[in-house]
PDB file of N, CA and C and ligand atoms in Angstrom:
ATOM      1  N   MET A   1      18.737  10.271 -14.526  1.00 60.00           N
ATOM      2  CA  MET A   1      17.369   9.838 -14.238  1.00 60.00           C
ATOM      3  C   MET A   1      17.334   9.107 -12.897  1.00 60.00           C
ATOM      4  N   HIS A   2      16.491   9.571 -12.037  1.00 89.00           N
ATOM      5  CA  HIS A   2      16.345   9.043 -10.686  1.00 89.00           C
ATOM      6  C   HIS A   2      16.000   7.548 -10.683  1.00 89.00           C
ATOM      7  N   GLU A   3      15.156   7.132 -11.626  1.00 94.00           N
ATOM      8  CA  GLU A   3      14.679   5.751 -11.649  1.00 94.00           C
ATOM      9  C   GLU A   3      15.809   4.743 -11.874  1.00 94.00           C
ATOM     10  N   VAL A   4      16.875   5.155 -12.557  1.00 95.00           N
ATOM     11  CA  VAL A   4      17.981   4.233 -12.812  1.00 95.00           C
ATOM     12  C   VAL A   4      18.636   3.818 -11.499  1.00 95.00           C
ATOM     13  N   SER A   5      18.872   4.787 -10.611  1.00 95.00           N
ATOM     14  CA  SER A   5      19.489   4.438  -9.330  1.00 95.00           C
ATOM     15  C   SER A   5      18.534   3.639  -8.448  1.00 95.00           C
ATOM     16  N   VAL A   6      17.242   3.948  -8.551  1.00 95.00           N
ATOM     17  CA  VAL A   6      16.258   3.169  -7.791  1.00 95.00           C
ATOM     18  C   VAL A   6      16.241   1.726  -8.301  1.00 95.00           C
ATOM     19  N   ALA A   7      16.226   1.560  -9.638  1.00 96.00           N
ATOM     20  CA  ALA A   7      16.200   0.224 -10.234  1.00 96.00           C
ATOM     21  C   ALA A   7      17.463  -0.550  -9.891  1.00 96.00           C
ATOM     22  N   GLN A   8      18.610   0.142  -9.885  1.00 96.00           N
ATOM     23  CA  GLN A   8      19.867  -0.525  -9.563  1.00 96.00           C
ATOM     24  C   GLN A   8      19.882  -1.002  -8.113  1.00 96.00           C
ATOM     25  N   ALA A   9      19.405  -0.160  -7.209  1.00 96.00           N
ATOM     26  CA  ALA A   9      19.345  -0.522  -5.795  1.00 96.00           C
ATOM     27  C   ALA A   9      18.392  -1.707  -5.587  1.00 96.00           C
ATOM     28  N   LEU A  10      17.287  -1.668  -6.299  1.00 96.00           N
ATOM     29  CA  LEU A  10      16.303  -2.747  -6.220  1.00 96.00           C
ATOM     30  C   LEU A  10      16.907  -4.058  -6.710  1.00 96.00           C
ATOM     31  N   LEU A  11      17.555  -3.990  -7.860  1.00 96.00           N
ATOM     32  CA  LEU A  11      18.169  -5.164  -8.463  1.00 96.00           C
ATOM     33  C   LEU A  11      19.269  -5.738  -7.561  1.00 96.00           C
ATOM     34  N   ASP A  12      20.094  -4.860  -6.997  1.00 96.00           N
ATOM     35  CA  ASP A  12      21.154  -5.300  -6.084  1.00 96.00           C
ATOM     36  C   ASP A  12      20.567  -6.081  -4.918  1.00 96.00           C
ATOM     37  N   LYS A  13      19.473  -5.558  -4.373  1.00 96.00           N
ATOM     38  CA  LYS A  13      18.847  -6.181  -3.218  1.00 96.00           C
ATOM     39  C   LYS A  13      18.248  -7.544  -3.596  1.00 96.00           C
ATOM     40  N   VAL A  14      17.592  -7.592  -4.754  1.00 96.00           N
ATOM     41  CA  VAL A  14      16.986  -8.833  -5.238  1.00 96.00           C
ATOM     42  C   VAL A  14      18.060  -9.903  -5.424  1.00 96.00           C
ATOM     43  N   ILE A  15      19.146  -9.536  -6.082  1.00 95.00           N
ATOM     44  CA  ILE A  15      20.223 -10.494  -6.375  1.00 95.00           C
ATOM     45  C   ILE A  15      20.868 -10.971  -5.081  1.00 95.00           C
ATOM     46  N   GLU A  16      21.098 -10.030  -4.173  1.00 95.00           N
ATOM     47  CA  GLU A  16      21.715 -10.384  -2.897  1.00 95.00           C
ATOM     48  C   GLU A  16      20.847 -11.364  -2.112  1.00 95.00           C
ATOM     49  N   GLU A  17      19.551 -11.063  -2.024  1.00 94.00           N
ATOM     50  CA  GLU A  17      18.648 -11.936  -1.262  1.00 94.00           C
ATOM     51  C   GLU A  17      18.536 -13.311  -1.900  1.00 94.00           C
ATOM     52  N   CYS A  18      18.532 -13.316  -3.215  1.00 93.00           N
ATOM     53  CA  CYS A  18      18.420 -14.550  -3.971  1.00 93.00           C
ATOM     54  C   CYS A  18      19.660 -15.427  -3.747  1.00 93.00           C
ATOM     55  N   LEU A  19      20.829 -14.839  -3.856  1.00 93.00           N
ATOM     56  CA  LEU A  19      22.072 -15.589  -3.674  1.00 93.00           C
ATOM     57  C   LEU A  19      22.227 -16.059  -2.236  1.00 93.00           C
ATOM     58  N   ASN A  20      21.852 -15.196  -1.295  1.00 94.00           N
ATOM     59  CA  ASN A  20      21.933 -15.569   0.114  1.00 94.00           C
ATOM     60  C   ASN A  20      21.062 -16.774   0.431  1.00 94.00           C
ATOM     61  N   SER A  21      19.949 -16.907  -0.297  1.00 93.00           N
ATOM     62  CA  SER A  21      19.038 -18.021  -0.049  1.00 93.00           C
ATOM     63  C   SER A  21      19.353 -19.218  -0.939  1.00 93.00           C
ATOM     64  N   GLY A  22      20.389 -19.094  -1.770  1.00 93.00           N
ATOM     65  CA  GLY A  22      20.821 -20.215  -2.576  1.00 93.00           C
ATOM     66  C   GLY A  22      20.061 -20.428  -3.873  1.00 93.00           C
ATOM     67  N   TYR A  23      19.308 -19.425  -4.307  1.00 93.00           N
ATOM     68  CA  TYR A  23      18.582 -19.574  -5.570  1.00 93.00           C
ATOM     69  C   TYR A  23      19.419 -19.048  -6.722  1.00 93.00           C
ATOM     70  N   LYS A  24      19.103 -19.570  -7.905  1.00 90.00           N
ATOM     71  CA  LYS A  24      19.934 -19.215  -9.056  1.00 90.00           C
ATOM     72  C   LYS A  24      19.256 -18.304 -10.057  1.00 90.00           C
ATOM     73  N   SER A  25      17.946 -18.198  -9.976  1.00 93.00           N
ATOM     74  CA  SER A  25      17.295 -17.263 -10.886  1.00 93.00           C
ATOM     75  C   SER A  25      16.030 -16.691 -10.272  1.00 93.00           C
ATOM     76  N   VAL A  26      15.682 -15.519 -10.747  1.00 95.00           N
ATOM     77  CA  VAL A  26      14.543 -14.786 -10.220  1.00 95.00           C
ATOM     78  C   VAL A  26      13.438 -14.809 -11.259  1.00 95.00           C
ATOM     79  N   ARG A  27      12.220 -15.124 -10.831  1.00 96.00           N
ATOM     80  CA  ARG A  27      11.110 -15.150 -11.778  1.00 96.00           C
ATOM     81  C   ARG A  27      10.383 -13.804 -11.815  1.00 96.00           C
ATOM     82  N   SER A  28      10.072 -13.293 -10.643  1.00 97.00           N
ATOM     83  CA  SER A  28       9.394 -11.993 -10.641  1.00 97.00           C
ATOM     84  C   SER A  28       9.711 -11.219  -9.367  1.00 97.00           C
ATOM     85  N   VAL A  29       9.571  -9.932  -9.466  1.00 97.00           N
ATOM     86  CA  VAL A  29       9.850  -9.030  -8.351  1.00 97.00           C
ATOM     87  C   VAL A  29       8.662  -8.094  -8.215  1.00 97.00           C
ATOM     88  N   LYS A  30       8.110  -8.028  -7.000  1.00 97.00           N
ATOM     89  CA  LYS A  30       6.967  -7.137  -6.783  1.00 97.00           C
ATOM     90  C   LYS A  30       7.373  -5.959  -5.903  1.00 97.00           C
ATOM     91  N   VAL A  31       6.973  -4.788  -6.328  1.00 97.00           N
ATOM     92  CA  VAL A  31       7.272  -3.597  -5.536  1.00 97.00           C
ATOM     93  C   VAL A  31       6.017  -2.739  -5.351  1.00 97.00           C
ATOM     94  N   ASP A  32       5.973  -2.078  -4.233  1.00 96.00           N
ATOM     95  CA  ASP A  32       4.956  -1.060  -3.964  1.00 96.00           C
ATOM     96  C   ASP A  32       5.562   0.304  -4.282  1.00 96.00           C
ATOM     97  N   ILE A  33       4.922   1.045  -5.161  1.00 95.00           N
ATOM     98  CA  ILE A  33       5.409   2.387  -5.483  1.00 95.00           C
ATOM     99  C   ILE A  33       4.290   3.391  -5.199  1.00 95.00           C
ATOM    100  N   GLY A  34       4.510   4.235  -4.231  1.00 95.00           N
ATOM    101  CA  GLY A  34       3.534   5.273  -3.960  1.00 95.00           C
ATOM    102  C   GLY A  34       3.535   6.329  -5.048  1.00 95.00           C
ATOM    103  N   ARG A  35       2.376   6.886  -5.346  1.00 92.00           N
ATOM    104  CA  ARG A  35       2.308   7.891  -6.409  1.00 92.00           C
ATOM    105  C   ARG A  35       3.039   9.177  -6.013  1.00 92.00           C
ATOM    106  N   ALA A  36       3.273   9.343  -4.725  1.00 91.00           N
ATOM    107  CA  ALA A  36       4.000  10.541  -4.283  1.00 91.00           C
ATOM    108  C   ALA A  36       5.474  10.243  -4.014  1.00 91.00           C
ATOM    109  N   SER A  37       5.930   9.062  -4.415  1.00 92.00           N
ATOM    110  CA  SER A  37       7.315   8.686  -4.123  1.00 92.00           C
ATOM    111  C   SER A  37       8.301   9.398  -5.042  1.00 92.00           C
ATOM    112  N   GLY A  38       7.787   9.979  -6.130  1.00 90.00           N
ATOM    113  CA  GLY A  38       8.676  10.648  -7.073  1.00 90.00           C
ATOM    114  C   GLY A  38       9.221   9.703  -8.124  1.00 90.00           C
ATOM    115  N   VAL A  39       8.851   8.411  -8.019  1.00 93.00           N
ATOM    116  CA  VAL A  39       9.324   7.438  -9.004  1.00 93.00           C
ATOM    117  C   VAL A  39       8.238   7.214 -10.053  1.00 93.00           C
ATOM    118  N   VAL A  40       8.617   7.320 -11.322  1.00 92.00           N
ATOM    119  CA  VAL A  40       7.683   7.093 -12.419  1.00 92.00           C
ATOM    120  C   VAL A  40       7.742   5.612 -12.797  1.00 92.00           C
ATOM    121  N   SER A  41       6.604   4.916 -12.715  1.00 93.00           N
ATOM    122  CA  SER A  41       6.572   3.474 -12.933  1.00 93.00           C
ATOM    123  C   SER A  41       7.151   3.070 -14.283  1.00 93.00           C
ATOM    124  N   ASP A  42       6.762   3.753 -15.334  1.00 94.00           N
ATOM    125  CA  ASP A  42       7.233   3.406 -16.679  1.00 94.00           C
ATOM    126  C   ASP A  42       8.751   3.516 -16.775  1.00 94.00           C
ATOM    127  N   ALA A  43       9.278   4.561 -16.163  1.00 95.00           N
ATOM    128  CA  ALA A  43      10.722   4.773 -16.200  1.00 95.00           C
ATOM    129  C   ALA A  43      11.447   3.706 -15.378  1.00 95.00           C
ATOM    130  N   LEU A  44      10.820   3.302 -14.260  1.00 96.00           N
ATOM    131  CA  LEU A  44      11.415   2.257 -13.421  1.00 96.00           C
ATOM    132  C   LEU A  44      11.430   0.931 -14.171  1.00 96.00           C
ATOM    133  N   PHE A  45      10.337   0.606 -14.841  1.00 95.00           N
ATOM    134  CA  PHE A  45      10.247  -0.578 -15.697  1.00 95.00           C
ATOM    135  C   PHE A  45      11.398  -0.609 -16.691  1.00 95.00           C
ATOM    136  N   PHE A  46      11.524   0.500 -17.403  1.00 96.00           N
ATOM    137  CA  PHE A  46      12.518   0.628 -18.459  1.00 96.00           C
ATOM    138  C   PHE A  46      13.926   0.421 -17.897  1.00 96.00           C
ATOM    139  N   ALA A  47      14.203   1.091 -16.798  1.00 97.00           N
ATOM    140  CA  ALA A  47      15.533   1.003 -16.187  1.00 97.00           C
ATOM    141  C   ALA A  47      15.801  -0.407 -15.669  1.00 97.00           C
ATOM    142  N   TYR A  48      14.796  -0.998 -15.038  1.00 97.00           N
ATOM    143  CA  TYR A  48      14.962  -2.351 -14.497  1.00 97.00           C
ATOM    144  C   TYR A  48      15.277  -3.337 -15.616  1.00 97.00           C
ATOM    145  N   ASN A  49      14.501  -3.247 -16.703  1.00 97.00           N
ATOM    146  CA  ASN A  49      14.687  -4.175 -17.819  1.00 97.00           C
ATOM    147  C   ASN A  49      16.034  -3.988 -18.500  1.00 97.00           C
ATOM    148  N   ALA A  50      16.525  -2.759 -18.495  1.00 96.00           N
ATOM    149  CA  ALA A  50      17.832  -2.504 -19.103  1.00 96.00           C
ATOM    150  C   ALA A  50      18.957  -3.037 -18.213  1.00 96.00           C
ATOM    151  N   LEU A  51      18.789  -2.929 -16.901  1.00 97.00           N
ATOM    152  CA  LEU A  51      19.855  -3.301 -15.966  1.00 97.00           C
ATOM    153  C   LEU A  51      19.890  -4.795 -15.651  1.00 97.00           C
ATOM    154  N   LYS A  52      18.756  -5.468 -15.800  1.00 97.00           N
ATOM    155  CA  LYS A  52      18.674  -6.858 -15.335  1.00 97.00           C
ATOM    156  C   LYS A  52      19.440  -7.845 -16.217  1.00 97.00           C
ATOM    157  N   SER A  53      19.660  -7.494 -17.497  1.00 94.00           N
ATOM    158  CA  SER A  53      20.326  -8.440 -18.392  1.00 94.00           C
ATOM    159  C   SER A  53      21.719  -8.755 -17.869  1.00 94.00           C
ATOM    160  N   ASP A  54      22.162  -9.980 -18.088  1.00 93.00           N
ATOM    161  CA  ASP A  54      23.454 -10.469 -17.596  1.00 93.00           C
ATOM    162  C   ASP A  54      23.507 -10.605 -16.078  1.00 93.00           C
ATOM    163  N   THR A  55      22.342 -10.628 -15.427  1.00 95.00           N
ATOM    164  CA  THR A  55      22.318 -10.937 -13.997  1.00 95.00           C
ATOM    165  C   THR A  55      21.422 -12.159 -13.813  1.00 95.00           C
ATOM    166  N   ILE A  56      21.372 -12.684 -12.583  1.00 95.00           N
ATOM    167  CA  ILE A  56      20.507 -13.839 -12.335  1.00 95.00           C
ATOM    168  C   ILE A  56      19.033 -13.428 -12.374  1.00 95.00           C
ATOM    169  N   ALA A  57      18.777 -12.132 -12.465  1.00 96.00           N
ATOM    170  CA  ALA A  57      17.403 -11.646 -12.576  1.00 96.00           C
ATOM    171  C   ALA A  57      17.064 -11.308 -14.030  1.00 96.00           C
ATOM    172  N   GLY A  58      17.914 -11.772 -14.950  1.00 96.00           N
ATOM    173  CA  GLY A  58      17.771 -11.425 -16.360  1.00 96.00           C
ATOM    174  C   GLY A  58      16.429 -11.779 -16.973  1.00 96.00           C
ATOM    175  N   GLU A  59      15.810 -12.867 -16.471  1.00 95.00           N
ATOM    176  CA  GLU A  59      14.520 -13.292 -17.028  1.00 95.00           C
ATOM    177  C   GLU A  59      13.347 -12.844 -16.172  1.00 95.00           C
ATOM    178  N   SER A  60      13.610 -12.082 -15.151  1.00 96.00           N
ATOM    179  CA  SER A  60      12.539 -11.740 -14.207  1.00 96.00           C
ATOM    180  C   SER A  60      11.650 -10.625 -14.733  1.00 96.00           C
ATOM    181  N   SER A  61      10.415 -10.640 -14.272  1.00 96.00           N
ATOM    182  CA  SER A  61       9.530  -9.526 -14.610  1.00 96.00           C
ATOM    183  C   SER A  61       9.274  -8.687 -13.370  1.00 96.00           C
ATOM    184  N   LEU A  62       9.210  -7.406 -13.583  1.00 97.00           N
ATOM    185  CA  LEU A  62       8.967  -6.469 -12.493  1.00 97.00           C
ATOM    186  C   LEU A  62       7.476  -6.168 -12.424  1.00 97.00           C
ATOM    187  N   ILE A  63       6.897  -6.374 -11.245  1.00 97.00           N
ATOM    188  CA  ILE A  63       5.468  -6.108 -11.075  1.00 97.00           C
ATOM    189  C   ILE A  63       5.318  -4.925 -10.124  1.00 97.00           C
ATOM    190  N   ILE A  64       4.751  -3.858 -10.650  1.00 97.00           N
ATOM    191  CA  ILE A  64       4.650  -2.630  -9.859  1.00 97.00           C
ATOM    192  C   ILE A  64       3.224  -2.435  -9.371  1.00 97.00           C
ATOM    193  N   ASN A  65       3.086  -2.292  -8.082  1.00 96.00           N
ATOM    194  CA  ASN A  65       1.785  -2.012  -7.478  1.00 96.00           C
ATOM    195  C   ASN A  65       1.762  -0.537  -7.068  1.00 96.00           C
ATOM    196  N   GLU A  66       1.002   0.249  -7.789  1.00 95.00           N
ATOM    197  CA  GLU A  66       0.971   1.682  -7.485  1.00 95.00           C
ATOM    198  C   GLU A  66       0.011   1.969  -6.326  1.00 95.00           C
ATOM    199  N   ILE A  67       0.493   2.737  -5.380  1.00 95.00           N
ATOM    200  CA  ILE A  67      -0.300   3.071  -4.200  1.00 95.00           C
ATOM    201  C   ILE A  67      -0.820   4.509  -4.324  1.00 95.00           C
ATOM    202  N   ASP A  68      -2.110   4.644  -4.208  1.00 95.00           N
ATOM    203  CA  ASP A  68      -2.699   5.982  -4.294  1.00 95.00           C
ATOM    204  C   ASP A  68      -2.275   6.843  -3.101  1.00 95.00           C
ATOM    205  N   ILE A  69      -2.275   8.115  -3.316  1.00 95.00           N
ATOM    206  CA  ILE A  69      -1.954   9.040  -2.229  1.00 95.00           C
ATOM    207  C   ILE A  69      -3.161   9.175  -1.292  1.00 95.00           C
ATOM    208  N   ALA A  70      -2.911   9.053  -0.008  1.00 96.00           N
ATOM    209  CA  ALA A  70      -3.938   9.339   0.989  1.00 96.00           C
ATOM    210  C   ALA A  70      -3.412  10.459   1.880  1.00 96.00           C
ATOM    211  N   ALA A  71      -4.273  11.385   2.207  1.00 96.00           N
ATOM    212  CA  ALA A  71      -3.847  12.514   3.030  1.00 96.00           C
ATOM    213  C   ALA A  71      -4.969  12.923   3.992  1.00 96.00           C
ATOM    214  N   ARG A  72      -4.598  13.617   5.047  1.00 97.00           N
ATOM    215  CA  ARG A  72      -5.584  14.162   5.974  1.00 97.00           C
ATOM    216  C   ARG A  72      -5.420  15.671   6.026  1.00 97.00           C
ATOM    217  N   CYS A  73      -6.539  16.339   5.864  1.00 97.00           N
ATOM    218  CA  CYS A  73      -6.521  17.795   5.881  1.00 97.00           C
ATOM    219  C   CYS A  73      -6.252  18.294   7.300  1.00 97.00           C
ATOM    220  N   ASP A  74      -5.338  19.234   7.419  1.00 97.00           N
ATOM    221  CA  ASP A  74      -5.015  19.784   8.743  1.00 97.00           C
ATOM    222  C   ASP A  74      -6.101  20.741   9.236  1.00 97.00           C
ATOM    223  N   ASP A  75      -6.919  21.235   8.320  1.00 98.00           N
ATOM    224  CA  ASP A  75      -7.957  22.192   8.713  1.00 98.00           C
ATOM    225  C   ASP A  75      -9.292  21.521   9.027  1.00 98.00           C
ATOM    226  N   CYS A  76      -9.841  20.761   8.042  1.00 98.00           N
ATOM    227  CA  CYS A  76     -11.139  20.140   8.311  1.00 98.00           C
ATOM    228  C   CYS A  76     -11.012  18.713   8.837  1.00 98.00           C
ATOM    229  N   GLN A  77      -9.777  18.180   8.890  1.00 98.00           N
ATOM    230  CA  GLN A  77      -9.476  16.859   9.450  1.00 98.00           C
ATOM    231  C   GLN A  77     -10.055  15.693   8.651  1.00 98.00           C
ATOM    232  N   LYS A  78     -10.580  15.984   7.478  1.00 98.00           N
ATOM    233  CA  LYS A  78     -11.107  14.892   6.658  1.00 98.00           C
ATOM    234  C   LYS A  78      -9.963  14.203   5.916  1.00 98.00           C
ATOM    235  N   GLU A  79     -10.130  12.886   5.671  1.00 97.00           N
ATOM    236  CA  GLU A  79      -9.130  12.147   4.921  1.00 97.00           C
ATOM    237  C   GLU A  79      -9.593  11.966   3.488  1.00 97.00           C
ATOM    238  N   PHE A  80      -8.668  11.994   2.569  1.00 96.00           N
ATOM    239  CA  PHE A  80      -9.020  11.812   1.158  1.00 96.00           C
ATOM    240  C   PHE A  80      -7.900  11.079   0.427  1.00 96.00           C
ATOM    241  N   THR A  81      -8.250  10.474  -0.707  1.00 95.00           N
ATOM    242  CA  THR A  81      -7.256   9.801  -1.536  1.00 95.00           C
ATOM    243  C   THR A  81      -7.331  10.378  -2.940  1.00 95.00           C
ATOM    244  N   THR A  82      -6.246  10.237  -3.669  1.00 92.00           N
ATOM    245  CA  THR A  82      -6.228  10.700  -5.049  1.00 92.00           C
ATOM    246  C   THR A  82      -5.323   9.802  -5.876  1.00 92.00           C
ATOM    247  N   GLN A  83      -5.626   9.674  -7.157  1.00 88.00           N
ATOM    248  CA  GLN A  83      -4.761   8.915  -8.056  1.00 88.00           C
ATOM    249  C   GLN A  83      -3.793   9.845  -8.773  1.00 88.00           C
ATOM    250  N   GLU A  84      -3.840  11.112  -8.451  1.00 87.00           N
ATOM    251  CA  GLU A  84      -2.886  12.054  -9.030  1.00 87.00           C
ATOM    252  C   GLU A  84      -1.524  11.865  -8.371  1.00 87.00           C
ATOM    253  N   LYS A  85      -0.506  12.454  -8.988  1.00 82.00           N
ATOM    254  CA  LYS A  85       0.841  12.349  -8.421  1.00 82.00           C
ATOM    255  C   LYS A  85       1.069  13.365  -7.316  1.00 82.00           C
ATOM    256  N   TYR A  86       0.285  14.409  -7.333  1.00 82.00           N
ATOM    257  CA  TYR A  86       0.457  15.453  -6.333  1.00 82.00           C
ATOM    258  C   TYR A  86      -0.890  15.817  -5.733  1.00 82.00           C
ATOM    259  N   VAL A  87      -0.840  16.303  -4.519  1.00 86.00           N
ATOM    260  CA  VAL A  87      -2.049  16.829  -3.902  1.00 86.00           C
ATOM    261  C   VAL A  87      -1.850  18.327  -3.771  1.00 86.00           C
ATOM    262  N   TYR A  88      -2.758  19.095  -4.325  1.00 88.00           N
ATOM    263  CA  TYR A  88      -2.628  20.556  -4.266  1.00 88.00           C
ATOM    264  C   TYR A  88      -3.468  21.170  -3.162  1.00 88.00           C
ATOM    265  N   GLU A  89      -4.651  20.582  -2.965  1.00 93.00           N
ATOM    266  CA  GLU A  89      -5.532  21.147  -1.948  1.00 93.00           C
ATOM    267  C   GLU A  89      -6.511  20.098  -1.468  1.00 93.00           C
ATOM    268  N   CYS A  90      -7.092  20.357  -0.302  1.00 96.00           N
ATOM    269  CA  CYS A  90      -8.116  19.476   0.236  1.00 96.00           C
ATOM    270  C   CYS A  90      -9.365  19.568  -0.650  1.00 96.00           C
ATOM    271  N   PRO A  91      -9.902  18.402  -1.086  1.00 95.00           N
ATOM    272  CA  PRO A  91     -11.088  18.451  -1.954  1.00 95.00           C
ATOM    273  C   PRO A  91     -12.352  18.911  -1.209  1.00 95.00           C
ATOM    274  N   PHE A  92     -12.300  18.939   0.119  1.00 97.00           N
ATOM    275  CA  PHE A  92     -13.488  19.314   0.894  1.00 97.00           C
ATOM    276  C   PHE A  92     -13.527  20.805   1.209  1.00 97.00           C
ATOM    277  N   CYS A  93     -12.364  21.345   1.635  1.00 98.00           N
ATOM    278  CA  CYS A  93     -12.385  22.753   2.072  1.00 98.00           C
ATOM    279  C   CYS A  93     -11.348  23.604   1.327  1.00 98.00           C
ATOM    280  N   SER A  94     -10.647  22.999   0.352  1.00 97.00           N
ATOM    281  CA  SER A  94      -9.656  23.702  -0.464  1.00 97.00           C
ATOM    282  C   SER A  94      -8.433  24.196   0.315  1.00 97.00           C
ATOM    283  N   SER A  95      -8.278  23.718   1.528  1.00 97.00           N
ATOM    284  CA  SER A  95      -7.076  24.074   2.280  1.00 97.00           C
ATOM    285  C   SER A  95      -5.860  23.442   1.616  1.00 97.00           C
ATOM    286  N   TRP A  96      -4.709  24.102   1.713  1.00 95.00           N
ATOM    287  CA  TRP A  96      -3.494  23.481   1.182  1.00 95.00           C
ATOM    288  C   TRP A  96      -2.602  22.987   2.318  1.00 95.00           C
ATOM    289  N   ARG A  97      -3.194  22.952   3.533  1.00 96.00           N
ATOM    290  CA  ARG A  97      -2.438  22.371   4.649  1.00 96.00           C
ATOM    291  C   ARG A  97      -2.978  20.971   4.919  1.00 96.00           C
ATOM    292  N   PHE A  98      -2.158  19.963   4.626  1.00 95.00           N
ATOM    293  CA  PHE A  98      -2.593  18.586   4.856  1.00 95.00           C
ATOM    294  C   PHE A  98      -1.372  17.717   5.124  1.00 95.00           C
ATOM    295  N   THR A  99      -1.599  16.532   5.652  1.00 95.00           N
ATOM    296  CA  THR A  99      -0.525  15.598   5.966  1.00 95.00           C
ATOM    297  C   THR A  99      -0.669  14.368   5.084  1.00 95.00           C
ATOM    298  N   ILE A 100       0.405  14.023   4.388  1.00 93.00           N
ATOM    299  CA  ILE A 100       0.377  12.819   3.546  1.00 93.00           C
ATOM    300  C   ILE A 100       0.461  11.576   4.449  1.00 93.00           C
ATOM    301  N   LEU A 101      -0.515  10.685   4.309  1.00 95.00           N
ATOM    302  CA  LEU A 101      -0.537   9.469   5.121  1.00 95.00           C
ATOM    303  C   LEU A 101       0.029   8.273   4.363  1.00 95.00           C
ATOM    304  N   LYS A 102      -0.160   8.269   3.070  1.00 95.00           N
ATOM    305  CA  LYS A 102       0.214   7.130   2.251  1.00 95.00           C
ATOM    306  C   LYS A 102       0.589   7.637   0.876  1.00 95.00           C
ATOM    307  N   GLY A 103       1.437   6.887   0.179  1.00 95.00           N
ATOM    308  CA  GLY A 103       1.736   7.263  -1.202  1.00 95.00           C
ATOM    309  C   GLY A 103       3.208   7.585  -1.419  1.00 95.00           C
ATOM    310  N   LYS A 104       4.014   7.521  -0.339  1.00 93.00           N
ATOM    311  CA  LYS A 104       5.448   7.756  -0.490  1.00 93.00           C
ATOM    312  C   LYS A 104       6.235   6.447  -0.462  1.00 93.00           C
ATOM    313  N   GLU A 105       5.503   5.329  -0.501  1.00 94.00           N
ATOM    314  CA  GLU A 105       6.145   4.022  -0.400  1.00 94.00           C
ATOM    315  C   GLU A 105       7.096   3.754  -1.560  1.00 94.00           C
ATOM    316  N   LEU A 106       8.130   3.029  -1.241  1.00 93.00           N
ATOM    317  CA  LEU A 106       9.032   2.519  -2.263  1.00 93.00           C
ATOM    318  C   LEU A 106       9.582   1.225  -1.670  1.00 93.00           C
ATOM    319  N   ASN A 107       8.779   0.177  -1.756  1.00 94.00           N
ATOM    320  CA  ASN A 107       9.112  -1.042  -1.028  1.00 94.00           C
ATOM    321  C   ASN A 107       9.192  -2.266  -1.918  1.00 94.00           C
ATOM    322  N   LEU A 108      10.209  -3.038  -1.670  1.00 93.00           N
ATOM    323  CA  LEU A 108      10.291  -4.356  -2.288  1.00 93.00           C
ATOM    324  C   LEU A 108       9.404  -5.279  -1.459  1.00 93.00           C
ATOM    325  N   ILE A 109       8.369  -5.858  -2.064  1.00 93.00           N
ATOM    326  CA  ILE A 109       7.465  -6.652  -1.238  1.00 93.00           C
ATOM    327  C   ILE A 109       7.590  -8.161  -1.452  1.00 93.00           C
ATOM    328  N   GLU A 110       8.010  -8.589  -2.626  1.00 95.00           N
ATOM    329  CA  GLU A 110       8.080 -10.034  -2.853  1.00 95.00           C
ATOM    330  C   GLU A 110       9.046 -10.380  -3.982  1.00 95.00           C
ATOM    331  N   ILE A 111       9.817 -11.434  -3.771  1.00 95.00           N
ATOM    332  CA  ILE A 111      10.669 -11.961  -4.833  1.00 95.00           C
ATOM    333  C   ILE A 111      10.252 -13.406  -5.081  1.00 95.00           C
ATOM    334  N   GLU A 112       9.931 -13.725  -6.325  1.00 94.00           N
ATOM    335  CA  GLU A 112       9.585 -15.101  -6.652  1.00 94.00           C
ATOM    336  C   GLU A 112      10.774 -15.717  -7.380  1.00 94.00           C
ATOM    337  N   VAL A 113      11.231 -16.863  -6.901  1.00 91.00           N
ATOM    338  CA  VAL A 113      12.444 -17.468  -7.468  1.00 91.00           C
ATOM    339  C   VAL A 113      12.152 -18.854  -8.043  1.00 91.00           C
ATOM    340  N   ASP A 114      13.073 -19.335  -8.856  1.00 80.00           N
ATOM    341  CA  ASP A 114      12.957 -20.687  -9.392  1.00 80.00           C
ATOM    342  C   ASP A 114      13.814 -21.637  -8.565  1.00 80.00           C
TER     343      ASP A 114
HETATM  344 ZN1   ZN B   1     -10.028  20.237   4.350  1.00 75.85          ZN
END
């Protein structure tokens, strides 16, 4: 499962940053997850919660901010957003040629520590 390696990388980074700054426990971790990133939020939650035990992030909660997909049509040049995981066609002209502008994010945005 892809989310396990993502959660592990996230956890490693959180723990490293926390220890480097001299903190002993993590309260919460906020991440931006684009809907087109290929990461399923529920699966990431599950993996994070399974991996965090026995670490200094053991009591932390993961807060996921899902980012909608935004794209620009290459044909009619209009921009559109969707809450779907995939974009199949432009909603204005039905073209399938478009450029994804947003929604591939996978970013650690904030760590709250005690
Ligand atoms: Zn279009």
